[in-house]
């Protein structure tokens, strides 16, 4: 207790605030907490004997974060510091399911502040991120299916060095997981156009906290059209026409696959041996996945090339 609260436990009056000799601090001020935690966690010699796998640069990273800038740089006591995320007397290791920073608990930990309109008033930050995240493919996987491989807040924003990704860096953040999509996008003609326009790459089409499962509808007309956010929804618009062309390739392969799959299933129900056909359909589905990924090249020829393997199987 005295490591954080001060005082000399061997002295009966160690908790007497009126006696300056006791050096009893009581409840630390928010601005003091990062330094208190770093007294141990920033000491490589001490931590080597406790948990040598833990980094000892958390305080340095925290100083660069938006939280640290406000708390330590501007004296704002409200931004998150160590105990806001890790707890106080009930601190657990990050891999413990009961920890506040365990993967499935982390969005709720962040939302304790970021979803509170009253608490966040004055910062100019939306407070609907958690609500959007819960509806997203990432949130449904992590919170709905306990898939700890799905990204939470810290995967995109960072942990101790948390900071909103700059517009030009969003695609790089997404690319940490979606490497193939990122490589295709970076090599496409669209990347420099988005950069020059100050658009945020992936988030322009997919959104950020409320990312939904992508479908071919994003390349066509209607409310879910991603192309229609920037282009006129008309075949006369070259950009929109390109999206329609890629959508046509995907729709063709998907339609044929569904038709063949239905016939294979019917044959199976009638007692026919269809195991080889089912394996072939798995290859077609993989071809469809690769075709959908290749749209990030914004090159219909690459989409056709990825589709050709599955199309040949079906033919």
PDB file of C-alpha atoms in Angstrom, residues 35-302:
ATOM      1  CA  UNK A  35       4.640   8.264 -12.477  1.00  0.00           C
ATOM      2  CA  UNK A  36       3.707   6.064  -9.509  1.00  0.00           C
ATOM      3  CA  UNK A  37       3.059   3.058 -11.738  1.00  0.00           C
ATOM      4  CA  UNK A  38       6.228   3.737 -13.700  1.00  0.00           C
ATOM      5  CA  UNK A  39       8.262   3.615 -10.491  1.00  0.00           C
ATOM      6  CA  UNK A  40       8.096  -0.162 -10.889  1.00  0.00           C
ATOM      7  CA  UNK A  41       6.932  -0.670 -14.470  1.00  0.00           C
ATOM      8  CA  UNK A  42       9.571   1.678 -15.845  1.00  0.00           C
ATOM      9  CA  UNK A  43      12.406   0.017 -13.942  1.00  0.00           C
ATOM     10  CA  UNK A  44      13.974  -2.663 -16.182  1.00  0.00           C
ATOM     11  CA  UNK A  45      16.031  -4.184 -13.364  1.00  0.00           C
ATOM     12  CA  UNK A  46      13.021  -4.525 -11.071  1.00  0.00           C
ATOM     13  CA  UNK A  47      10.694  -5.827 -13.800  1.00  0.00           C
ATOM     14  CA  UNK A  48      13.249  -8.353 -14.985  1.00  0.00           C
ATOM     15  CA  UNK A  49      12.740 -10.191 -11.724  1.00  0.00           C
ATOM     16  CA  UNK A  50       8.944  -9.992 -11.888  1.00  0.00           C
ATOM     17  CA  UNK A  51       7.951 -10.368 -15.520  1.00  0.00           C
ATOM     18  CA  UNK A  52      10.762  -9.873 -18.040  1.00  0.00           C
ATOM     19  CA  UNK A  53       8.324 -10.061 -20.968  1.00  0.00           C
ATOM     20  CA  UNK A  54       6.606  -6.797 -20.024  1.00  0.00           C
ATOM     21  CA  UNK A  55       7.903  -3.648 -21.755  1.00  0.00           C
ATOM     22  CA  UNK A  56       9.185  -0.870 -19.515  1.00  0.00           C
ATOM     23  CA  UNK A  57       8.473   2.073 -21.819  1.00  0.00           C
ATOM     24  CA  UNK A  58       4.777   2.480 -21.066  1.00  0.00           C
ATOM     25  CA  UNK A  59       5.201   5.923 -19.497  1.00  0.00           C
ATOM     26  CA  UNK A  60       7.158   7.210 -22.493  1.00  0.00           C
ATOM     27  CA  UNK A  61       4.448   5.930 -24.812  1.00  0.00           C
ATOM     28  CA  UNK A  62       1.732   7.375 -22.605  1.00  0.00           C
ATOM     29  CA  UNK A  63       3.302  10.828 -22.805  1.00  0.00           C
ATOM     30  CA  UNK A  64       2.884  10.684 -26.609  1.00  0.00           C
ATOM     31  CA  UNK A  65      -0.777   9.618 -26.399  1.00  0.00           C
ATOM     32  CA  UNK A  66      -3.717  11.982 -26.560  1.00  0.00           C
ATOM     33  CA  UNK A  67      -4.580  10.965 -23.006  1.00  0.00           C
ATOM     34  CA  UNK A  68      -1.053  11.757 -21.837  1.00  0.00           C
ATOM     35  CA  UNK A  69      -0.919  15.048 -23.687  1.00  0.00           C
ATOM     36  CA  UNK A  70      -4.058  16.240 -21.949  1.00  0.00           C
ATOM     37  CA  UNK A  71      -3.338  14.821 -18.478  1.00  0.00           C
ATOM     38  CA  UNK A  72       0.385  15.468 -18.146  1.00  0.00           C
ATOM     39  CA  UNK A  73       0.825  18.228 -20.678  1.00  0.00           C
ATOM     40  CA  UNK A  74      -2.274  20.329 -20.080  1.00  0.00           C
ATOM     41  CA  UNK A  75      -3.223  19.307 -16.540  1.00  0.00           C
ATOM     42  CA  UNK A  76      -6.658  17.982 -17.496  1.00  0.00           C
ATOM     43  CA  UNK A  77      -7.529  15.392 -14.785  1.00  0.00           C
ATOM     44  CA  UNK A  78     -10.247  13.628 -16.813  1.00  0.00           C
ATOM     45  CA  UNK A  79      -8.348  11.674 -19.517  1.00  0.00           C
ATOM     46  CA  UNK A  80      -7.625   8.016 -18.902  1.00  0.00           C
ATOM     47  CA  UNK A  81      -4.513   7.013 -16.997  1.00  0.00           C
ATOM     48  CA  UNK A  82      -3.254   3.652 -15.735  1.00  0.00           C
ATOM     49  CA  UNK A  83      -5.969   2.867 -13.183  1.00  0.00           C
ATOM     50  CA  UNK A  84      -8.742   4.002 -15.535  1.00  0.00           C
ATOM     51  CA  UNK A  85      -8.013   0.987 -17.715  1.00  0.00           C
ATOM     52  CA  UNK A  86      -6.285  -1.510 -15.414  1.00  0.00           C
ATOM     53  CA  UNK A  87      -8.215  -0.950 -12.208  1.00  0.00           C
ATOM     54  CA  UNK A  88      -6.864  -0.037  -8.776  1.00  0.00           C
ATOM     55  CA  UNK A  89      -6.669  -2.727  -6.095  1.00  0.00           C
ATOM     56  CA  UNK A  90      -8.022  -5.465  -8.372  1.00  0.00           C
ATOM     57  CA  UNK A  91      -5.437  -5.217 -11.162  1.00  0.00           C
ATOM     58  CA  UNK A  92      -5.098  -8.448 -13.146  1.00  0.00           C
ATOM     59  CA  UNK A  93      -2.850  -9.554 -15.969  1.00  0.00           C
ATOM     60  CA  UNK A  94      -4.074  -8.612 -19.437  1.00  0.00           C
ATOM     61  CA  UNK A  95      -4.554 -12.283 -20.353  1.00  0.00           C
ATOM     62  CA  UNK A  96      -6.890 -12.895 -17.406  1.00  0.00           C
ATOM     63  CA  UNK A  97     -10.545 -12.973 -18.595  1.00  0.00           C
ATOM     64  CA  UNK A  98     -11.450 -10.971 -15.486  1.00  0.00           C
ATOM     65  CA  UNK A  99      -9.065  -8.151 -16.408  1.00  0.00           C
ATOM     66  CA  UNK A 100     -10.545  -4.838 -17.544  1.00  0.00           C
ATOM     67  CA  UNK A 101      -8.156  -4.915 -20.507  1.00  0.00           C
ATOM     68  CA  UNK A 102      -8.868  -8.500 -21.563  1.00  0.00           C
ATOM     69  CA  UNK A 103      -9.855  -8.528 -25.237  1.00  0.00           C
ATOM     70  CA  UNK A 104     -13.591  -9.010 -24.744  1.00  0.00           C
ATOM     71  CA  UNK A 105     -13.716  -6.508 -21.856  1.00  0.00           C
ATOM     72  CA  UNK A 106     -11.643  -3.758 -23.443  1.00  0.00           C
ATOM     73  CA  UNK A 107     -14.380  -2.084 -25.540  1.00  0.00           C
ATOM     74  CA  UNK A 108     -16.483  -1.703 -22.402  1.00  0.00           C
ATOM     75  CA  UNK A 109     -13.498  -0.272 -20.523  1.00  0.00           C
ATOM     76  CA  UNK A 110     -12.967   2.369 -23.210  1.00  0.00           C
ATOM     77  CA  UNK A 111     -16.708   3.017 -23.406  1.00  0.00           C
ATOM     78  CA  UNK A 112     -16.836   3.823 -19.694  1.00  0.00           C
ATOM     79  CA  UNK A 113     -15.549   7.249 -20.703  1.00  0.00           C
ATOM     80  CA  UNK A 114     -16.076   7.446 -24.448  1.00  0.00           C
ATOM     81  CA  UNK A 115     -19.773   6.491 -24.359  1.00  0.00           C
ATOM     82  CA  UNK A 116     -20.573   8.938 -21.562  1.00  0.00           C
ATOM     83  CA  UNK A 117     -21.939  12.095 -23.209  1.00  0.00           C
ATOM     84  CA  UNK A 118     -21.705  14.137 -20.026  1.00  0.00           C
ATOM     85  CA  UNK A 119     -18.148  13.093 -19.280  1.00  0.00           C
ATOM     86  CA  UNK A 120     -16.969  13.653 -22.852  1.00  0.00           C
ATOM     87  CA  UNK A 121     -18.677  17.022 -23.225  1.00  0.00           C
ATOM     88  CA  UNK A 122     -16.251  19.640 -24.443  1.00  0.00           C
ATOM     89  CA  UNK A 123     -13.874  17.297 -26.238  1.00  0.00           C
ATOM     90  CA  UNK A 124     -15.669  17.337 -29.581  1.00  0.00           C
ATOM     91  CA  UNK A 125     -15.604  13.537 -29.839  1.00  0.00           C
ATOM     92  CA  UNK A 126     -18.668  11.422 -30.756  1.00  0.00           C
ATOM     93  CA  UNK A 127     -19.918   9.116 -28.018  1.00  0.00           C
ATOM     94  CA  UNK A 128     -21.579   6.510 -30.246  1.00  0.00           C
ATOM     95  CA  UNK A 129     -18.440   4.513 -31.034  1.00  0.00           C
ATOM     96  CA  UNK A 130     -19.382   1.622 -28.762  1.00  0.00           C
ATOM     97  CA  UNK A 131     -22.916   1.433 -30.155  1.00  0.00           C
ATOM     98  CA  UNK A 132     -21.527   1.352 -33.694  1.00  0.00           C
ATOM     99  CA  UNK A 133     -18.835  -1.166 -32.798  1.00  0.00           C
ATOM    100  CA  UNK A 134     -21.380  -3.572 -31.318  1.00  0.00           C
ATOM    101  CA  UNK A 135     -23.126  -3.726 -34.711  1.00  0.00           C
ATOM    102  CA  UNK A 136     -19.899  -4.133 -36.702  1.00  0.00           C
ATOM    103  CA  UNK A 137     -18.329  -7.335 -38.013  1.00  0.00           C
ATOM    104  CA  UNK A 138     -15.472  -6.796 -35.584  1.00  0.00           C
ATOM    105  CA  UNK A 139     -17.740  -6.228 -32.596  1.00  0.00           C
ATOM    106  CA  UNK A 140     -20.003  -9.154 -33.418  1.00  0.00           C
ATOM    107  CA  UNK A 141     -16.983 -11.450 -33.674  1.00  0.00           C
ATOM    108  CA  UNK A 142     -15.319 -10.257 -30.454  1.00  0.00           C
ATOM    109  CA  UNK A 143     -18.326  -9.566 -28.238  1.00  0.00           C
ATOM    110  CA  UNK A 144     -20.817 -11.967 -29.805  1.00  0.00           C
ATOM    111  CA  UNK A 145     -18.628 -14.981 -30.506  1.00  0.00           C
ATOM    112  CA  UNK A 146     -15.715 -14.378 -28.100  1.00  0.00           C
ATOM    113  CA  UNK A 147     -13.310 -14.338 -31.038  1.00  0.00           C
ATOM    114  CA  UNK A 148     -10.304 -12.711 -29.368  1.00  0.00           C
ATOM    115  CA  UNK A 149      -8.581 -12.474 -32.744  1.00  0.00           C
ATOM    116  CA  UNK A 150     -11.042  -9.768 -33.804  1.00  0.00           C
ATOM    117  CA  UNK A 151      -9.845  -6.192 -33.338  1.00  0.00           C
ATOM    118  CA  UNK A 152     -10.888  -4.081 -30.373  1.00  0.00           C
ATOM    119  CA  UNK A 153     -10.256  -0.369 -29.767  1.00  0.00           C
ATOM    120  CA  UNK A 154      -6.560  -0.783 -28.920  1.00  0.00           C
ATOM    121  CA  UNK A 155      -5.777  -2.723 -32.102  1.00  0.00           C
ATOM    122  CA  UNK A 156      -6.482   0.389 -34.156  1.00  0.00           C
ATOM    123  CA  UNK A 157      -5.758   3.198 -31.697  1.00  0.00           C
ATOM    124  CA  UNK A 158      -2.919   1.687 -29.693  1.00  0.00           C
ATOM    125  CA  UNK A 159      -2.625   1.009 -25.967  1.00  0.00           C
ATOM    126  CA  UNK A 160      -0.418   3.234 -23.847  1.00  0.00           C
ATOM    127  CA  UNK A 161       0.330   5.442 -26.866  1.00  0.00           C
ATOM    128  CA  UNK A 162      -3.310   5.681 -27.934  1.00  0.00           C
ATOM    129  CA  UNK A 163      -3.955   8.369 -30.509  1.00  0.00           C
ATOM    130  CA  UNK A 164      -6.578   8.780 -33.253  1.00  0.00           C
ATOM    131  CA  UNK A 165      -5.048   7.510 -36.531  1.00  0.00           C
ATOM    132  CA  UNK A 166      -4.238  10.323 -38.948  1.00  0.00           C
ATOM    133  CA  UNK A 167      -6.301  10.243 -42.148  1.00  0.00           C
ATOM    134  CA  UNK A 168      -3.285   9.214 -44.220  1.00  0.00           C
ATOM    135  CA  UNK A 169      -2.519   6.320 -41.848  1.00  0.00           C
ATOM    136  CA  UNK A 170      -5.915   4.622 -41.669  1.00  0.00           C
ATOM    137  CA  UNK A 171      -5.176   2.220 -44.534  1.00  0.00           C
ATOM    138  CA  UNK A 172      -1.910   1.237 -42.854  1.00  0.00           C
ATOM    139  CA  UNK A 173      -3.764   0.503 -39.623  1.00  0.00           C
ATOM    140  CA  UNK A 174      -6.273  -1.710 -41.464  1.00  0.00           C
ATOM    141  CA  UNK A 175      -3.388  -3.314 -43.350  1.00  0.00           C
ATOM    142  CA  UNK A 176      -1.957  -4.707 -40.131  1.00  0.00           C
ATOM    143  CA  UNK A 177      -4.633  -7.414 -40.402  1.00  0.00           C
ATOM    144  CA  UNK A 178      -5.875  -7.073 -43.982  1.00  0.00           C
ATOM    145  CA  UNK A 179      -2.446  -7.255 -45.602  1.00  0.00           C
ATOM    146  CA  UNK A 180      -3.545  -8.435 -49.060  1.00  0.00           C
ATOM    147  CA  UNK A 181      -6.271  -5.803 -49.334  1.00  0.00           C
ATOM    148  CA  UNK A 182      -3.793  -3.121 -48.275  1.00  0.00           C
ATOM    149  CA  UNK A 183      -1.177  -4.199 -50.824  1.00  0.00           C
ATOM    150  CA  UNK A 184      -3.710  -4.130 -53.661  1.00  0.00           C
ATOM    151  CA  UNK A 185      -5.079  -0.772 -52.573  1.00  0.00           C
ATOM    152  CA  UNK A 186      -1.633   0.818 -52.252  1.00  0.00           C
ATOM    153  CA  UNK A 187      -0.750  -0.274 -55.799  1.00  0.00           C
ATOM    154  CA  UNK A 188      -4.037   0.992 -57.238  1.00  0.00           C
ATOM    155  CA  UNK A 189      -4.731   4.301 -58.939  1.00  0.00           C
ATOM    156  CA  UNK A 190      -7.225   5.065 -56.181  1.00  0.00           C
ATOM    157  CA  UNK A 191      -4.661   5.387 -53.367  1.00  0.00           C
ATOM    158  CA  UNK A 192      -3.036   8.638 -54.560  1.00  0.00           C
ATOM    159  CA  UNK A 193      -6.458  10.077 -55.425  1.00  0.00           C
ATOM    160  CA  UNK A 194      -7.733   9.448 -51.889  1.00  0.00           C
ATOM    161  CA  UNK A 195      -4.487  10.765 -50.392  1.00  0.00           C
ATOM    162  CA  UNK A 196      -4.641  14.004 -52.366  1.00  0.00           C
ATOM    163  CA  UNK A 197      -8.303  14.460 -51.423  1.00  0.00           C
ATOM    164  CA  UNK A 198      -7.597  13.860 -47.742  1.00  0.00           C
ATOM    165  CA  UNK A 199      -9.785  10.773 -47.707  1.00  0.00           C
ATOM    166  CA  UNK A 200      -9.037   8.014 -45.228  1.00  0.00           C
ATOM    167  CA  UNK A 201      -8.671   5.081 -47.605  1.00  0.00           C
ATOM    168  CA  UNK A 202     -10.423   2.019 -46.200  1.00  0.00           C
ATOM    169  CA  UNK A 203     -12.742   4.005 -43.927  1.00  0.00           C
ATOM    170  CA  UNK A 204     -14.077   6.012 -46.874  1.00  0.00           C
ATOM    171  CA  UNK A 205     -15.769   2.891 -48.242  1.00  0.00           C
ATOM    172  CA  UNK A 206     -16.128   0.691 -45.161  1.00  0.00           C
ATOM    173  CA  UNK A 207     -16.529   3.143 -42.304  1.00  0.00           C
ATOM    174  CA  UNK A 208     -14.617   2.884 -39.039  1.00  0.00           C
ATOM    175  CA  UNK A 209     -16.303   1.808 -35.803  1.00  0.00           C
ATOM    176  CA  UNK A 210     -19.437   0.441 -37.493  1.00  0.00           C
ATOM    177  CA  UNK A 211     -17.843  -1.629 -40.277  1.00  0.00           C
ATOM    178  CA  UNK A 212     -20.422  -3.998 -41.794  1.00  0.00           C
ATOM    179  CA  UNK A 213     -19.863  -7.248 -43.659  1.00  0.00           C
ATOM    180  CA  UNK A 214     -18.951  -6.248 -47.225  1.00  0.00           C
ATOM    181  CA  UNK A 215     -21.170  -7.418 -50.065  1.00  0.00           C
ATOM    182  CA  UNK A 216     -21.409  -6.892 -53.822  1.00  0.00           C
ATOM    183  CA  UNK A 217     -24.032  -4.226 -53.093  1.00  0.00           C
ATOM    184  CA  UNK A 218     -21.170  -1.874 -52.228  1.00  0.00           C
ATOM    185  CA  UNK A 219     -20.213  -1.864 -55.914  1.00  0.00           C
ATOM    186  CA  UNK A 220     -23.714  -1.207 -57.190  1.00  0.00           C
ATOM    187  CA  UNK A 221     -26.600   1.156 -56.635  1.00  0.00           C
ATOM    188  CA  UNK A 222     -28.666   1.625 -53.519  1.00  0.00           C
ATOM    189  CA  UNK A 223     -28.093   2.657 -49.911  1.00  0.00           C
ATOM    190  CA  UNK A 224     -25.067   0.394 -49.422  1.00  0.00           C
ATOM    191  CA  UNK A 225     -23.233   1.667 -52.470  1.00  0.00           C
ATOM    192  CA  UNK A 226     -19.656   2.626 -51.580  1.00  0.00           C
ATOM    193  CA  UNK A 227     -18.879   3.852 -55.083  1.00  0.00           C
ATOM    194  CA  UNK A 228     -21.932   6.090 -54.976  1.00  0.00           C
ATOM    195  CA  UNK A 229     -20.461   8.068 -52.080  1.00  0.00           C
ATOM    196  CA  UNK A 230     -18.096   9.804 -54.502  1.00  0.00           C
ATOM    197  CA  UNK A 231     -19.397   8.925 -57.991  1.00  0.00           C
ATOM    198  CA  UNK A 232     -22.669   9.544 -59.739  1.00  0.00           C
ATOM    199  CA  UNK A 233     -24.720   6.341 -59.701  1.00  0.00           C
ATOM    200  CA  UNK A 234     -24.751   6.096 -63.467  1.00  0.00           C
ATOM    201  CA  UNK A 235     -23.006   3.929 -66.040  1.00  0.00           C
ATOM    202  CA  UNK A 236     -21.949   7.203 -67.664  1.00  0.00           C
ATOM    203  CA  UNK A 237     -19.676   7.864 -64.695  1.00  0.00           C
ATOM    204  CA  UNK A 238     -16.418   6.006 -65.445  1.00  0.00           C
ATOM    205  CA  UNK A 239     -15.665   5.322 -61.800  1.00  0.00           C
ATOM    206  CA  UNK A 240     -19.136   3.980 -61.080  1.00  0.00           C
ATOM    207  CA  UNK A 241     -19.077   1.953 -64.300  1.00  0.00           C
ATOM    208  CA  UNK A 242     -15.839   0.338 -63.156  1.00  0.00           C
ATOM    209  CA  UNK A 243     -17.549  -0.736 -59.944  1.00  0.00           C
ATOM    210  CA  UNK A 244     -20.495  -2.157 -61.864  1.00  0.00           C
ATOM    211  CA  UNK A 245     -18.095  -4.098 -64.081  1.00  0.00           C
ATOM    212  CA  UNK A 246     -16.390  -5.706 -61.088  1.00  0.00           C
ATOM    213  CA  UNK A 247     -19.769  -6.380 -59.477  1.00  0.00           C
ATOM    214  CA  UNK A 248     -20.888  -8.188 -62.635  1.00  0.00           C
ATOM    215  CA  UNK A 249     -17.922 -10.556 -62.436  1.00  0.00           C
ATOM    216  CA  UNK A 250     -18.613 -11.334 -58.780  1.00  0.00           C
ATOM    217  CA  UNK A 251     -22.360 -11.720 -59.289  1.00  0.00           C
ATOM    218  CA  UNK A 252     -21.781 -14.149 -62.142  1.00  0.00           C
ATOM    219  CA  UNK A 253     -19.463 -16.396 -60.143  1.00  0.00           C
ATOM    220  CA  UNK A 254     -21.599 -16.202 -57.010  1.00  0.00           C
ATOM    221  CA  UNK A 255     -24.802 -16.979 -58.926  1.00  0.00           C
ATOM    222  CA  UNK A 256     -23.309 -19.980 -60.698  1.00  0.00           C
ATOM    223  CA  UNK A 257     -21.842 -21.289 -57.456  1.00  0.00           C
ATOM    224  CA  UNK A 258     -25.157 -21.033 -55.603  1.00  0.00           C
ATOM    225  CA  UNK A 259     -26.957 -22.800 -58.447  1.00  0.00           C
ATOM    226  CA  UNK A 260     -24.457 -25.655 -58.571  1.00  0.00           C
ATOM    227  CA  UNK A 261     -24.356 -25.922 -54.772  1.00  0.00           C
ATOM    228  CA  UNK A 262     -28.135 -26.318 -54.668  1.00  0.00           C
ATOM    229  CA  UNK A 263     -27.986 -29.117 -57.244  1.00  0.00           C
ATOM    230  CA  UNK A 264     -25.177 -30.871 -55.382  1.00  0.00           C
ATOM    231  CA  UNK A 265     -27.146 -30.651 -52.143  1.00  0.00           C
ATOM    232  CA  UNK A 266     -30.211 -32.098 -53.842  1.00  0.00           C
ATOM    233  CA  UNK A 267     -28.138 -34.962 -55.238  1.00  0.00           C
ATOM    234  CA  UNK A 268     -26.730 -35.607 -51.761  1.00  0.00           C
ATOM    235  CA  UNK A 269     -30.244 -35.742 -50.303  1.00  0.00           C
ATOM    236  CA  UNK A 270     -31.111 -38.381 -52.916  1.00  0.00           C
ATOM    237  CA  UNK A 271     -28.207 -40.573 -51.804  1.00  0.00           C
ATOM    238  CA  UNK A 272     -25.672 -39.765 -54.500  1.00  0.00           C
ATOM    239  CA  UNK A 273     -21.926 -39.643 -53.781  1.00  0.00           C
ATOM    240  CA  UNK A 274     -20.985 -35.960 -54.023  1.00  0.00           C
ATOM    241  CA  UNK A 275     -17.866 -35.652 -51.846  1.00  0.00           C
ATOM    242  CA  UNK A 276     -15.624 -34.697 -54.796  1.00  0.00           C
ATOM    243  CA  UNK A 277     -18.151 -32.135 -55.965  1.00  0.00           C
ATOM    244  CA  UNK A 278     -18.293 -30.657 -52.473  1.00  0.00           C
ATOM    245  CA  UNK A 279     -14.503 -30.336 -52.433  1.00  0.00           C
ATOM    246  CA  UNK A 280     -14.632 -28.622 -55.804  1.00  0.00           C
ATOM    247  CA  UNK A 281     -17.212 -26.187 -54.465  1.00  0.00           C
ATOM    248  CA  UNK A 282     -14.813 -25.318 -51.649  1.00  0.00           C
ATOM    249  CA  UNK A 283     -12.271 -24.318 -54.276  1.00  0.00           C
ATOM    250  CA  UNK A 284     -14.914 -22.194 -55.991  1.00  0.00           C
ATOM    251  CA  UNK A 285     -15.731 -20.436 -52.720  1.00  0.00           C
ATOM    252  CA  UNK A 286     -12.041 -19.702 -52.224  1.00  0.00           C
ATOM    253  CA  UNK A 287     -11.904 -18.285 -55.741  1.00  0.00           C
ATOM    254  CA  UNK A 288     -14.875 -16.050 -54.895  1.00  0.00           C
ATOM    255  CA  UNK A 289     -13.119 -14.817 -51.745  1.00  0.00           C
ATOM    256  CA  UNK A 290      -9.998 -13.991 -53.747  1.00  0.00           C
ATOM    257  CA  UNK A 291     -12.120 -12.245 -56.369  1.00  0.00           C
ATOM    258  CA  UNK A 292     -13.769 -10.099 -53.722  1.00  0.00           C
ATOM    259  CA  UNK A 293     -10.371  -9.239 -52.274  1.00  0.00           C
ATOM    260  CA  UNK A 294      -9.026  -8.283 -55.699  1.00  0.00           C
ATOM    261  CA  UNK A 295     -11.562  -5.459 -56.082  1.00  0.00           C
ATOM    262  CA  UNK A 296      -9.204  -3.387 -53.911  1.00  0.00           C
ATOM    263  CA  UNK A 297      -6.982  -3.196 -56.990  1.00  0.00           C
ATOM    264  CA  UNK A 298      -9.807  -1.302 -58.747  1.00  0.00           C
ATOM    265  CA  UNK A 299      -8.811  -3.317 -61.818  1.00  0.00           C
ATOM    266  CA  UNK A 300     -11.554  -5.455 -63.422  1.00  0.00           C
ATOM    267  CA  UNK A 301      -8.903  -7.584 -65.154  1.00  0.00           C
ATOM    268  CA  UNK A 302      -7.464  -8.649 -61.794  1.00  0.00           C
TER     269      UNK A 302
END
